Short mmCIF file of C-alpha atoms and ligand atoms in Angstrom, two decimals:
data_model
loop_
_atom_site.label_atom_id
_atom_site.label_comp_id
_atom_site.label_asym_id
_atom_site.label_seq_id
_atom_site.Cartn_x
_atom_site.Cartn_y
_atom_site.Cartn_z
CA MET A 1 -0.12 0.09 -0.11
CA THR A 2 1.44 3.49 -0.78
CA THR A 3 1.46 5.91 2.06
CA ASP A 4 1.09 9.40 0.23
CA PRO A 5 -2.76 10.10 0.55
CA GLU A 6 -2.36 13.03 -1.48
CA THR A 7 -1.31 11.32 -4.67
CA SER A 8 -4.15 9.35 -6.49
CA LEU A 9 -4.04 6.38 -8.65
CA TRP A 10 -5.76 8.79 -11.03
CA THR A 11 -2.53 11.04 -11.46
CA LYS A 12 -0.64 7.80 -12.65
CA THR A 13 -3.25 6.84 -15.15
CA SER A 14 -4.51 10.09 -16.65
CA ARG A 15 -3.95 10.12 -20.57
CA GLU A 16 -5.09 13.76 -20.47
CA ARG A 17 -2.39 16.74 -20.11
CA VAL A 18 -2.98 20.31 -20.10
CA ASP A 19 0.00 22.71 -20.19
CA ALA A 20 -0.84 25.48 -17.66
CA PRO A 21 1.83 27.94 -16.91
CA PRO A 22 1.69 30.27 -13.76
CA LEU A 23 0.12 33.77 -14.30
CA THR A 24 2.90 36.46 -14.83
CA GLY A 25 2.17 40.20 -15.40
CA SER A 26 -1.31 41.82 -15.85
CA VAL A 27 -4.49 40.74 -17.63
CA THR A 28 -7.80 42.13 -18.04
CA VAL A 29 -10.79 39.89 -18.83
CA ASP A 30 -14.46 39.54 -18.96
CA LEU A 31 -14.49 36.80 -16.39
CA ALA A 32 -12.10 35.50 -13.76
CA VAL A 33 -12.45 32.06 -12.42
CA ILE A 34 -10.68 31.06 -9.06
CA GLY A 35 -10.15 27.26 -9.00
CA GLY A 36 -9.33 24.63 -11.70
CA GLY A 37 -12.06 21.80 -10.88
CA TYR A 38 -15.02 20.64 -12.83
CA THR A 39 -16.81 24.03 -11.58
CA GLY A 40 -14.06 26.42 -12.73
CA CYS A 41 -13.03 24.52 -15.86
CA SER A 42 -16.72 24.19 -17.17
CA ALA A 43 -17.13 28.03 -16.39
CA ALA A 44 -14.04 28.77 -18.28
CA LEU A 45 -14.92 26.55 -21.14
CA HIS A 46 -18.50 27.75 -21.64
CA ALA A 47 -17.31 31.52 -21.15
CA ALA A 48 -14.79 31.00 -23.79
CA GLN A 49 -16.99 29.15 -26.03
CA ALA A 50 -19.51 32.24 -25.83
CA GLY A 51 -16.68 34.71 -26.95
CA ALA A 52 -15.96 36.08 -23.51
CA SER A 53 -12.32 36.70 -22.29
CA VAL A 54 -11.55 34.45 -19.41
CA CYS A 55 -8.68 33.61 -17.12
CA LEU A 56 -8.56 30.71 -14.70
CA LEU A 57 -6.43 30.66 -11.76
CA GLU A 58 -5.48 27.54 -9.99
CA ALA A 59 -3.36 27.56 -6.81
CA HIS A 60 -1.75 24.07 -7.65
CA GLU A 61 -2.36 21.99 -10.61
CA ILE A 62 -5.56 21.37 -12.78
CA GLY A 63 -7.63 18.75 -10.67
CA HIS A 64 -5.62 19.43 -7.40
CA GLY A 65 -9.08 19.29 -5.50
CA GLY A 66 -11.81 16.81 -5.46
CA SER A 67 -11.99 16.81 -9.15
CA GLY A 68 -8.84 14.87 -9.23
CA ARG A 69 -9.30 12.43 -6.38
CA ASN A 70 -12.87 11.07 -6.58
CA VAL A 71 -14.62 7.90 -7.43
CA GLY A 72 -15.71 8.90 -10.88
CA LEU A 73 -19.23 8.07 -10.52
CA ALA A 74 -21.08 10.35 -12.99
CA ASN A 75 -24.62 10.21 -11.33
CA ALA A 76 -27.81 11.81 -12.18
CA GLY A 77 -29.29 14.02 -9.22
CA LEU A 78 -28.01 14.87 -5.78
CA TRP A 79 -27.54 12.36 -2.70
CA LEU A 80 -31.08 13.37 -1.55
CA PRO A 81 -34.05 11.81 -3.05
CA PRO A 82 -36.74 14.22 -4.80
CA ALA A 83 -39.14 14.83 -2.07
CA GLU A 84 -36.27 15.96 0.24
CA ILE A 85 -35.07 18.15 -2.40
CA ARG A 86 -38.60 19.92 -2.84
CA ALA A 87 -39.01 20.10 1.06
CA HIS A 88 -35.70 22.22 1.44
CA LEU A 89 -36.09 24.30 -1.72
CA GLY A 90 -39.80 24.41 -2.27
CA ASP A 91 -41.54 23.06 -5.28
CA ALA A 92 -40.46 25.55 -8.04
CA ALA A 93 -36.67 25.76 -7.12
CA GLY A 94 -36.77 21.93 -6.44
CA ASN A 95 -38.24 21.02 -9.58
CA ARG A 96 -36.14 23.08 -11.51
CA LEU A 97 -32.70 21.82 -9.82
CA ILE A 98 -34.10 18.08 -10.04
CA ALA A 99 -34.80 18.48 -13.69
CA LEU A 100 -31.35 20.11 -14.48
CA LEU A 101 -29.40 17.54 -12.51
CA ALA A 102 -31.31 14.44 -13.90
CA GLN A 103 -29.55 15.35 -17.25
CA ALA A 104 -26.23 16.12 -15.82
CA PRO A 105 -24.51 12.84 -16.58
CA ALA A 106 -25.68 13.41 -20.44
CA GLU A 107 -23.99 16.49 -20.36
CA VAL A 108 -20.91 15.23 -18.90
CA PHE A 109 -20.82 12.26 -21.50
CA ARG A 110 -21.64 14.59 -24.50
CA LEU A 111 -18.86 16.93 -23.44
CA ILE A 112 -16.34 13.90 -23.36
CA ARG A 113 -17.64 12.84 -26.72
CA ASP A 114 -17.62 16.44 -28.43
CA LEU A 115 -14.54 17.50 -26.92
CA GLU A 116 -12.81 13.99 -27.28
CA ILE A 117 -11.41 13.93 -23.45
CA ASP A 118 -9.63 10.81 -23.11
CA CYS A 119 -10.95 9.94 -19.79
CA GLU A 120 -12.30 6.23 -19.76
CA PRO A 121 -16.16 7.05 -20.00
CA VAL A 122 -18.45 3.96 -19.45
CA GLN A 123 -22.07 5.20 -19.51
CA ALA A 124 -23.44 1.79 -18.42
CA GLY A 125 -25.24 2.95 -15.32
CA THR A 126 -24.70 2.81 -11.58
CA LEU A 127 -25.92 0.59 -8.70
CA HIS A 128 -27.04 1.88 -5.60
CA LEU A 129 -26.66 -1.39 -3.41
CA ALA A 130 -28.84 -2.37 -0.32
CA HIS A 131 -26.26 -3.30 2.31
CA SER A 132 -29.01 -4.32 4.79
CA PRO A 133 -32.88 -5.08 4.73
CA LYS A 134 -33.33 -1.48 6.01
CA GLY A 135 -31.16 -0.25 3.29
CA LEU A 136 -33.43 -2.03 0.85
CA ARG A 137 -36.57 -0.34 2.04
CA ASP A 138 -34.80 2.94 1.92
CA LEU A 139 -34.21 2.21 -1.82
CA GLN A 140 -37.70 1.15 -2.37
CA THR A 141 -38.81 4.62 -1.17
CA ARG A 142 -36.37 6.33 -3.26
CA HIS A 143 -37.30 4.17 -6.30
CA GLN A 144 -40.84 5.14 -5.93
CA GLN A 145 -40.06 8.74 -5.85
CA LEU A 146 -37.45 8.82 -8.71
CA SER A 147 -39.95 6.79 -10.73
CA ALA A 148 -42.93 9.20 -10.01
CA ASP A 149 -40.50 11.95 -11.29
CA GLY A 150 -40.04 10.16 -14.55
CA ALA A 151 -36.59 8.78 -13.96
CA PRO A 152 -35.78 5.65 -15.84
CA VAL A 153 -34.57 3.71 -12.64
CA GLU A 154 -35.05 0.03 -12.12
CA LEU A 155 -35.08 -1.64 -8.69
CA LEU A 156 -33.31 -5.03 -8.71
CA SER A 157 -33.76 -8.12 -6.87
CA ALA A 158 -30.89 -9.58 -4.91
CA GLN A 159 -30.44 -12.20 -7.40
CA GLU A 160 -30.16 -9.81 -10.20
CA THR A 161 -27.97 -7.39 -8.04
CA ALA A 162 -25.61 -10.50 -7.52
CA ARG A 163 -25.45 -11.13 -11.11
CA ARG A 164 -24.69 -7.64 -12.14
CA SER A 165 -22.35 -6.70 -9.25
CA GLY A 166 -20.43 -10.21 -8.98
CA SER A 167 -21.33 -10.08 -5.17
CA THR A 168 -23.66 -11.87 -2.93
CA ALA A 169 -23.47 -9.36 -0.12
CA PHE A 170 -26.37 -6.98 -1.08
CA HIS A 171 -30.01 -7.32 -0.68
CA GLY A 172 -31.12 -5.56 -3.89
CA ALA A 173 -30.11 -2.36 -5.85
CA ILE A 174 -31.30 0.72 -7.81
CA PHE A 175 -29.95 0.68 -11.47
CA ASP A 176 -29.70 4.12 -12.76
CA PRO A 177 -28.88 3.73 -16.53
CA ARG A 178 -28.29 7.53 -17.14
CA ALA A 179 -25.36 7.46 -14.92
CA GLY A 180 -21.65 5.86 -15.44
CA THR A 181 -17.95 6.05 -14.67
CA ILE A 182 -15.17 8.28 -15.83
CA GLN A 183 -11.23 8.71 -14.90
CA PRO A 184 -12.13 11.76 -12.87
CA LEU A 185 -8.85 13.63 -13.11
CA ALA A 186 -8.56 13.07 -16.97
CA TYR A 187 -12.01 14.44 -17.35
CA VAL A 188 -11.01 17.60 -15.64
CA GLN A 189 -7.66 17.99 -17.44
CA GLY A 190 -9.64 17.42 -20.72
CA LEU A 191 -12.01 20.09 -19.84
CA ALA A 192 -9.19 22.45 -19.05
CA ARG A 193 -7.43 21.58 -22.32
CA ALA A 194 -10.69 22.19 -24.20
CA ALA A 195 -11.23 25.74 -22.43
CA GLN A 196 -7.68 26.58 -23.45
CA GLN A 197 -8.44 25.67 -27.10
CA ALA A 198 -11.52 27.69 -27.07
CA GLY A 199 -9.35 30.73 -26.00
CA ALA A 200 -9.34 30.71 -22.11
CA ALA A 201 -5.91 31.40 -20.28
CA ILE A 202 -5.57 28.43 -18.01
CA LEU A 203 -2.98 29.33 -15.39
CA ALA A 204 -1.77 26.74 -12.77
CA SER A 205 0.51 27.45 -9.66
CA SER A 206 -1.12 30.64 -9.27
CA PRO A 207 -3.02 30.93 -5.88
CA VAL A 208 -5.10 33.94 -5.50
CA GLN A 209 -4.02 35.79 -2.39
CA ALA A 210 -6.02 38.98 -2.59
CA LEU A 211 -9.49 39.81 -4.00
CA ARG A 212 -11.27 43.12 -3.88
CA HIS A 213 -13.86 45.00 -6.03
CA ASP A 214 -12.93 48.78 -6.38
CA GLY A 215 -16.75 49.54 -7.34
CA GLU A 216 -16.33 48.65 -11.06
CA ILE A 217 -14.12 45.82 -11.41
CA TRP A 218 -12.63 42.86 -9.50
CA HIS A 219 -8.78 42.76 -8.92
CA LEU A 220 -7.12 39.52 -8.09
CA ASP A 221 -3.53 39.43 -6.87
CA THR A 222 -1.30 36.09 -7.32
CA PRO A 223 2.29 35.94 -6.48
CA GLN A 224 3.50 37.01 -9.86
CA GLY A 225 0.47 38.61 -11.46
CA ARG A 226 -2.62 40.66 -11.40
CA VAL A 227 -6.08 40.06 -13.06
CA ARG A 228 -8.86 42.81 -13.62
CA ALA A 229 -12.15 41.39 -14.49
CA LYS A 230 -15.69 42.61 -14.80
CA ALA A 231 -17.22 39.30 -13.38
CA LEU A 232 -15.86 36.74 -11.01
CA ILE A 233 -16.53 33.02 -10.24
CA GLN A 234 -15.23 31.35 -7.10
CA ALA A 235 -15.10 27.60 -7.55
CA THR A 236 -12.71 26.43 -4.73
CA ASN A 237 -15.36 24.08 -2.88
CA ALA A 238 -13.51 22.05 -0.25
CA TYR A 239 -10.20 22.89 -1.06
CA HIS A 240 -10.67 26.70 -0.60
CA ALA A 241 -7.49 28.43 0.73
CA GLY A 242 -5.54 31.36 0.91
CA LEU A 243 -8.63 33.85 0.87
CA PRO A 244 -9.84 35.07 4.08
CA ASP A 245 -13.50 36.00 3.20
CA THR A 246 -15.13 33.02 1.95
CA ARG A 247 -18.83 33.79 2.65
CA GLN A 248 -19.12 30.17 2.20
CA ALA A 249 -19.09 27.55 4.69
CA TYR A 250 -19.12 23.52 4.68
CA VAL A 251 -18.17 20.58 6.74
CA PRO A 252 -14.97 19.10 5.48
CA VAL A 253 -15.27 15.33 5.59
CA TYR A 254 -12.67 12.96 4.13
CA TYR A 255 -13.23 10.01 1.95
CA PHE A 256 -10.34 7.53 0.92
CA GLN A 257 -10.00 4.86 -1.75
CA TYR A 258 -7.44 1.94 -2.43
CA ALA A 259 -7.09 0.21 -5.82
CA THR A 260 -5.89 -3.50 -6.59
CA ASP A 261 -3.36 -4.39 -9.53
CA PRO A 262 -5.21 -4.91 -12.76
CA LEU A 263 -7.25 -8.17 -12.03
CA PRO A 264 -6.44 -11.50 -13.89
CA GLU A 265 -8.94 -11.78 -16.79
CA ASN A 266 -10.93 -14.79 -15.22
CA ILE A 267 -11.72 -12.94 -12.06
CA ARG A 268 -12.20 -9.64 -13.85
CA ALA A 269 -14.99 -11.19 -16.08
CA THR A 270 -16.95 -12.11 -13.03
CA LEU A 271 -17.04 -8.65 -11.28
CA LEU A 272 -19.16 -5.85 -12.60
CA PRO A 273 -19.48 -7.53 -15.99
CA GLY A 274 -21.70 -4.70 -17.19
CA GLY A 275 -19.54 -1.93 -16.16
CA GLU A 276 -21.57 -0.10 -13.43
CA GLY A 277 -20.22 2.00 -10.79
CA CYS A 278 -21.43 1.38 -7.27
CA TRP A 279 -22.03 2.63 -3.95
CA ASP A 280 -24.05 1.03 -1.03
CA THR A 281 -26.81 2.56 1.53
CA GLY A 282 -24.43 2.15 4.45
CA LEU A 283 -24.14 5.30 6.92
CA ILE A 284 -20.52 4.90 6.56
CA MET A 285 -20.93 4.05 2.95
CA THR A 286 -18.76 2.12 0.55
CA SER A 287 -18.23 2.59 -3.17
CA PHE A 288 -16.57 0.58 -5.77
CA ARG A 289 -15.81 0.25 -9.65
CA MET A 290 -13.50 -1.09 -11.99
CA ASP A 291 -10.93 1.06 -14.13
CA GLN A 292 -10.18 0.64 -17.63
CA ALA A 293 -7.05 -1.49 -16.86
CA GLY A 294 -9.30 -3.65 -14.73
CA ARG A 295 -8.41 -2.55 -11.25
CA LEU A 296 -10.93 -2.62 -8.75
CA VAL A 297 -11.15 0.83 -6.80
CA ILE A 298 -12.89 0.74 -3.49
CA GLY A 299 -13.42 3.59 -1.01
CA ALA A 300 -15.28 4.58 2.21
CA MET A 301 -15.48 7.77 4.56
CA GLY A 302 -12.24 8.28 6.37
CA ASP A 303 -8.91 10.25 6.66
CA LEU A 304 -5.70 8.30 5.71
CA GLY A 305 -3.51 11.54 7.03
CA HIS A 306 -3.62 10.47 10.74
CA ALA A 307 -2.20 7.90 13.19
CA GLY A 308 -5.65 6.30 13.64
CA SER A 309 -6.06 5.61 9.62
CA PHE A 310 -4.63 1.89 10.13
CA ALA A 311 -8.46 1.39 11.10
CA HIS A 312 -9.56 2.47 7.61
CA ARG A 313 -6.83 0.19 5.81
CA GLY A 314 -7.76 -2.71 7.96
CA TRP A 315 -11.56 -2.30 7.49
CA ILE A 316 -11.26 -1.89 3.56
CA THR A 317 -9.22 -4.90 3.37
CA ARG A 318 -11.88 -6.99 5.16
CA LYS A 319 -14.61 -5.19 3.39
CA LEU A 320 -12.96 -6.02 -0.09
CA ALA A 321 -12.92 -9.77 0.94
CA GLN A 322 -16.53 -9.68 2.19
CA ILE A 323 -17.94 -8.32 -0.93
CA PHE A 324 -15.60 -10.32 -3.25
CA PRO A 325 -14.16 -13.11 -1.56
CA ALA A 326 -12.26 -14.09 -4.76
CA LEU A 327 -10.23 -10.79 -3.98
CA ALA A 328 -9.53 -11.74 -0.51
CA ASP A 329 -5.55 -12.17 -1.12
CA GLN A 330 -5.30 -9.18 -3.72
CA PRO A 331 -3.04 -6.71 -2.17
CA LEU A 332 -4.51 -3.05 -2.25
CA LYS A 333 -1.96 -1.03 -3.83
CA ASP A 334 -2.62 2.88 -4.22
CA GLY A 335 -4.25 4.44 -1.44
CA TRP A 336 -5.36 8.09 -1.33
CA HIS A 337 -7.94 10.62 0.04
CA GLY A 338 -9.76 13.91 -0.65
CA ARG A 339 -12.05 16.29 1.23
CA ILE A 340 -15.56 16.54 0.54
CA ALA A 341 -17.48 20.01 1.08
CA MET A 342 -20.67 18.61 2.98
CA THR A 343 -23.70 21.01 3.94
CA SER A 344 -26.25 20.18 6.35
CA ASP A 345 -29.03 19.94 4.00
CA HIS A 346 -26.71 18.04 1.27
CA ILE A 347 -27.76 20.87 -1.23
CA PRO A 348 -25.28 22.71 -3.18
CA LYS A 349 -25.00 26.64 -2.21
CA LEU A 350 -24.44 29.54 -4.70
CA VAL A 351 -23.33 32.32 -2.99
CA GLN A 352 -23.43 35.93 -4.35
CA ILE A 353 -19.97 36.98 -3.04
CA GLY A 354 -20.37 40.55 -4.50
CA PRO A 355 -21.00 42.61 -7.37
CA ASN A 356 -21.13 40.18 -10.70
CA ALA A 357 -19.46 37.54 -8.58
CA LEU A 358 -20.62 34.00 -7.60
CA SER A 359 -19.26 30.99 -5.76
CA ALA A 360 -20.49 27.58 -5.85
CA HIS A 361 -19.88 24.92 -3.26
CA GLY A 362 -21.19 22.14 -1.09
CA TYR A 363 -21.82 19.52 -3.67
CA SER A 364 -21.70 16.79 -0.60
CA GLY A 365 -19.80 14.15 -2.42
CA ARG A 366 -21.84 14.53 -5.71
CA GLY A 367 -19.93 17.14 -7.85
CA ILE A 368 -19.21 15.70 -11.49
CA GLY A 369 -22.43 16.39 -12.85
CA PRO A 370 -23.52 19.30 -10.39
CA GLY A 371 -20.01 20.93 -10.93
CA THR A 372 -20.08 20.84 -14.69
CA VAL A 373 -23.76 22.10 -14.89
CA PHE A 374 -23.25 24.78 -12.27
CA GLY A 375 -20.13 26.18 -13.84
CA ARG A 376 -21.86 26.49 -17.24
CA MET A 377 -24.69 28.39 -15.76
CA MET A 378 -22.85 30.55 -13.52
CA ALA A 379 -20.68 31.78 -16.52
CA ASP A 380 -23.84 32.10 -18.54
CA SER A 381 -25.85 34.27 -15.95
CA LEU A 382 -22.85 36.44 -15.24
CA LEU A 383 -22.00 37.13 -18.96
CA THR A 384 -25.68 37.75 -19.84
CA GLY A 385 -26.53 39.51 -16.74
CA GLU A 386 -29.62 37.17 -16.22
CA PRO A 387 -29.88 35.62 -12.62
CA ALA A 388 -32.92 33.70 -13.84
CA ARG A 389 -30.34 31.47 -15.80
CA LEU A 390 -28.74 30.08 -12.63
CA PRO A 391 -29.60 26.62 -11.41
CA LEU A 392 -30.43 27.90 -8.09
CA PRO A 393 -31.50 31.28 -6.22
CA PRO A 394 -28.12 32.71 -4.92
CA VAL A 395 -27.94 33.39 -1.25
CA PRO A 396 -25.84 36.41 0.22
CA ALA A 397 -23.91 33.96 2.41
CA HIS A 398 -23.89 30.61 3.73
CA HIS A 399 -22.80 29.38 7.18
CA GLU A 400 -22.62 26.07 8.81
CA SER A 401 -21.93 25.87 12.75
CA TRP A 402 -19.35 23.95 14.45
CA THR A 403 -17.66 22.80 11.27
CA GLY A 404 -14.47 21.74 13.11
CA LEU A 405 -16.46 19.74 15.47
CA ARG A 406 -18.64 18.20 13.04
CA ARG A 407 -15.66 17.17 10.82
CA ALA A 408 -14.07 15.54 14.00
CA PHE A 409 -17.29 13.75 14.60
CA PHE A 410 -17.45 12.36 11.11
CA GLU A 411 -14.02 11.16 11.38
CA THR A 412 -14.07 9.69 14.74
CA GLY A 413 -17.22 7.81 13.70
CA ALA A 414 -15.65 6.46 10.68
CA ALA A 415 -12.55 5.39 12.52
CA LEU A 416 -14.40 3.71 15.50
CA THR A 417 -16.87 1.95 12.84
CA HIS A 418 -13.87 0.67 11.02
CA LEU A 419 -12.08 -0.42 14.16
CA VAL A 420 -15.08 -1.91 16.14
CA LYS A 421 -16.51 -3.76 12.96
CA ALA A 422 -14.02 -6.50 12.86
CA ARG A 423 -16.81 -8.79 11.43
CA LEU A 424 -18.48 -6.52 8.75
C1 FAD B 501 -12.81 11.28 -2.23
C2 FAD B 501 -13.84 11.76 -3.12
C3 FAD B 501 -14.81 11.06 -3.60
C4 FAD B 501 -15.88 11.66 -4.51
N1 FAD B 501 -16.70 10.86 -5.28
C5 FAD B 501 -17.55 11.47 -6.15
C6 FAD B 501 -18.05 10.73 -7.07
O1 FAD B 501 -18.00 9.72 -7.35
N2 FAD B 501 -19.12 11.43 -7.86
C7 FAD B 501 -19.34 12.86 -7.79
O2 FAD B 501 -20.01 13.24 -8.48
N3 FAD B 501 -18.68 13.50 -6.95
C8 FAD B 501 -17.74 12.91 -6.06
N4 FAD B 501 -17.07 13.63 -5.30
C9 FAD B 501 -17.15 15.17 -5.21
C10 FAD B 501 -16.56 15.83 -6.35
O3 FAD B 501 -15.20 15.43 -6.54
C11 FAD B 501 -16.46 17.41 -5.95
O4 FAD B 501 -17.85 17.89 -5.62
C12 FAD B 501 -16.00 18.27 -7.17
O5 FAD B 501 -14.80 17.64 -7.64
C13 FAD B 501 -15.91 19.59 -6.88
O6 FAD B 501 -15.31 20.42 -7.83
P1 FAD B 501 -15.16 21.94 -7.73
O7 FAD B 501 -14.41 22.28 -9.02
O8 FAD B 501 -16.18 22.45 -7.22
O9 FAD B 501 -13.97 22.01 -6.84
P2 FAD B 501 -12.41 21.25 -6.76
O10 FAD B 501 -12.25 20.11 -7.67
O11 FAD B 501 -12.09 20.93 -5.24
O12 FAD B 501 -11.36 22.34 -7.17
C14 FAD B 501 -11.20 23.39 -6.33
C15 FAD B 501 -9.82 24.15 -6.87
O13 FAD B 501 -9.77 25.29 -5.99
C16 FAD B 501 -8.51 25.49 -6.05
N5 FAD B 501 -8.29 26.64 -5.12
C17 FAD B 501 -8.34 26.74 -3.66
N6 FAD B 501 -8.24 27.98 -3.38
C18 FAD B 501 -7.57 28.61 -4.37
C19 FAD B 501 -6.94 29.86 -4.55
N7 FAD B 501 -6.91 30.83 -3.42
N8 FAD B 501 -6.59 30.41 -5.70
C20 FAD B 501 -6.58 29.54 -6.70
N9 FAD B 501 -6.98 28.31 -6.74
C21 FAD B 501 -7.69 27.72 -5.46
C22 FAD B 501 -7.99 24.24 -5.47
O14 FAD B 501 -6.58 24.08 -5.53
C23 FAD B 501 -8.71 23.26 -6.32
O15 FAD B 501 -8.02 22.81 -7.44
C24 FAD B 501 -16.14 12.88 -4.45
C25 FAD B 501 -15.25 13.81 -3.72
C26 FAD B 501 -14.24 13.36 -3.05
C27 FAD B 501 -13.08 14.06 -2.21
#
């Protein structure tokens, strides 16, 4: 097992590359974007395609944040079932968000095709797996709500779930044919490369250290340069750093993953033969998927960067053997983690951070489709001056209380669960 939790398997296997130099000197643009993940790169791409001058500033390298570390499940919708989204947002805003995010995977896979992004796209659907009888009851309710909204989802029996997943550990599943898997880092690098080709300036190693509006224009300072911009998008999500006034808040929650070596063909043929990506109904949930080379990538909630992380490693090894007994002796090689920006209601937040300036954050672990859609729509709204084109009504600020304590609560809960559950 590798020990650097900041380096993901995806950095080793991405076939997309974007040459992004640091900002030097001064530039003046229509739109400045802070953050080189899905949200920022989608905003830069769509702004450049619309003919605007745009400059994206990334503190590290493109995909440094959640976009380069995630599971790669390109899902439809949010974590919440539709009724809960409507309960939080009201019918009008809730229905609009549900409809927009229902087509999010289609938008992601269309961009991948149109821009020829080399990111292992497999639009073979996802399986939301019931880890217990109660999990199955939850899935039945979710299935009813999704079907009533016209989503083409299917509730699978335990036998059919076993056939598709290759595991008898589950009680049933929801199959969503709209969704699929991608190589997450390659997707964001491809978006950045396409934005560059459309005319956007994509600048890495350029942390924004100061930000101000002078009444007419935004000024952004990096160590070696300065940007003046009419409009601004802050797309820093859970990796926000270096800017004091965020006007956004979230609970940072860690999620880790390990990958096997490419599996022998005889074993590979029995696991996920249809190519679906999976996650389960566990409170401390587990996800798994295959990559193109035939590695099984399995993950769960937890931080690999502290002394107690041995509990996570031990647990995931046992979990792998429980789900797939044929993999009991497979060593887990690359291990890494990433930070999720969680909000209490699990609904992403659009914040008006100033004149002609928006920030999006809090995708709560589901940002591939939503980040792509929110980035596009924020750029469109700012460039046309039409707030009605936003996916959600923006709020002046978003606050979560006790974020440090709640982060510790999640991590301690995950570590204890992983330590105590010697038998899964
Ligand atoms: C382990 C893990 C698993 C996940 N699994 C899934 C999944 O399977 N499916 C799914 O849909 N979602 C998943 N997610 C969520 C998804 O990855 C995120 O919601 C999404 O990547 C957010 O994209 P973003 O562009 O908003 O932010 P990010 O990708 O985090 O990008 C923000 C960027 O801003 C930069 N930045 C911060 N401060 C500054 C500054 N001052 N100046 C310049 N740049 C700055 C950071 O360096 C970073 O690169 C997962 C997340 C994690 C961590």
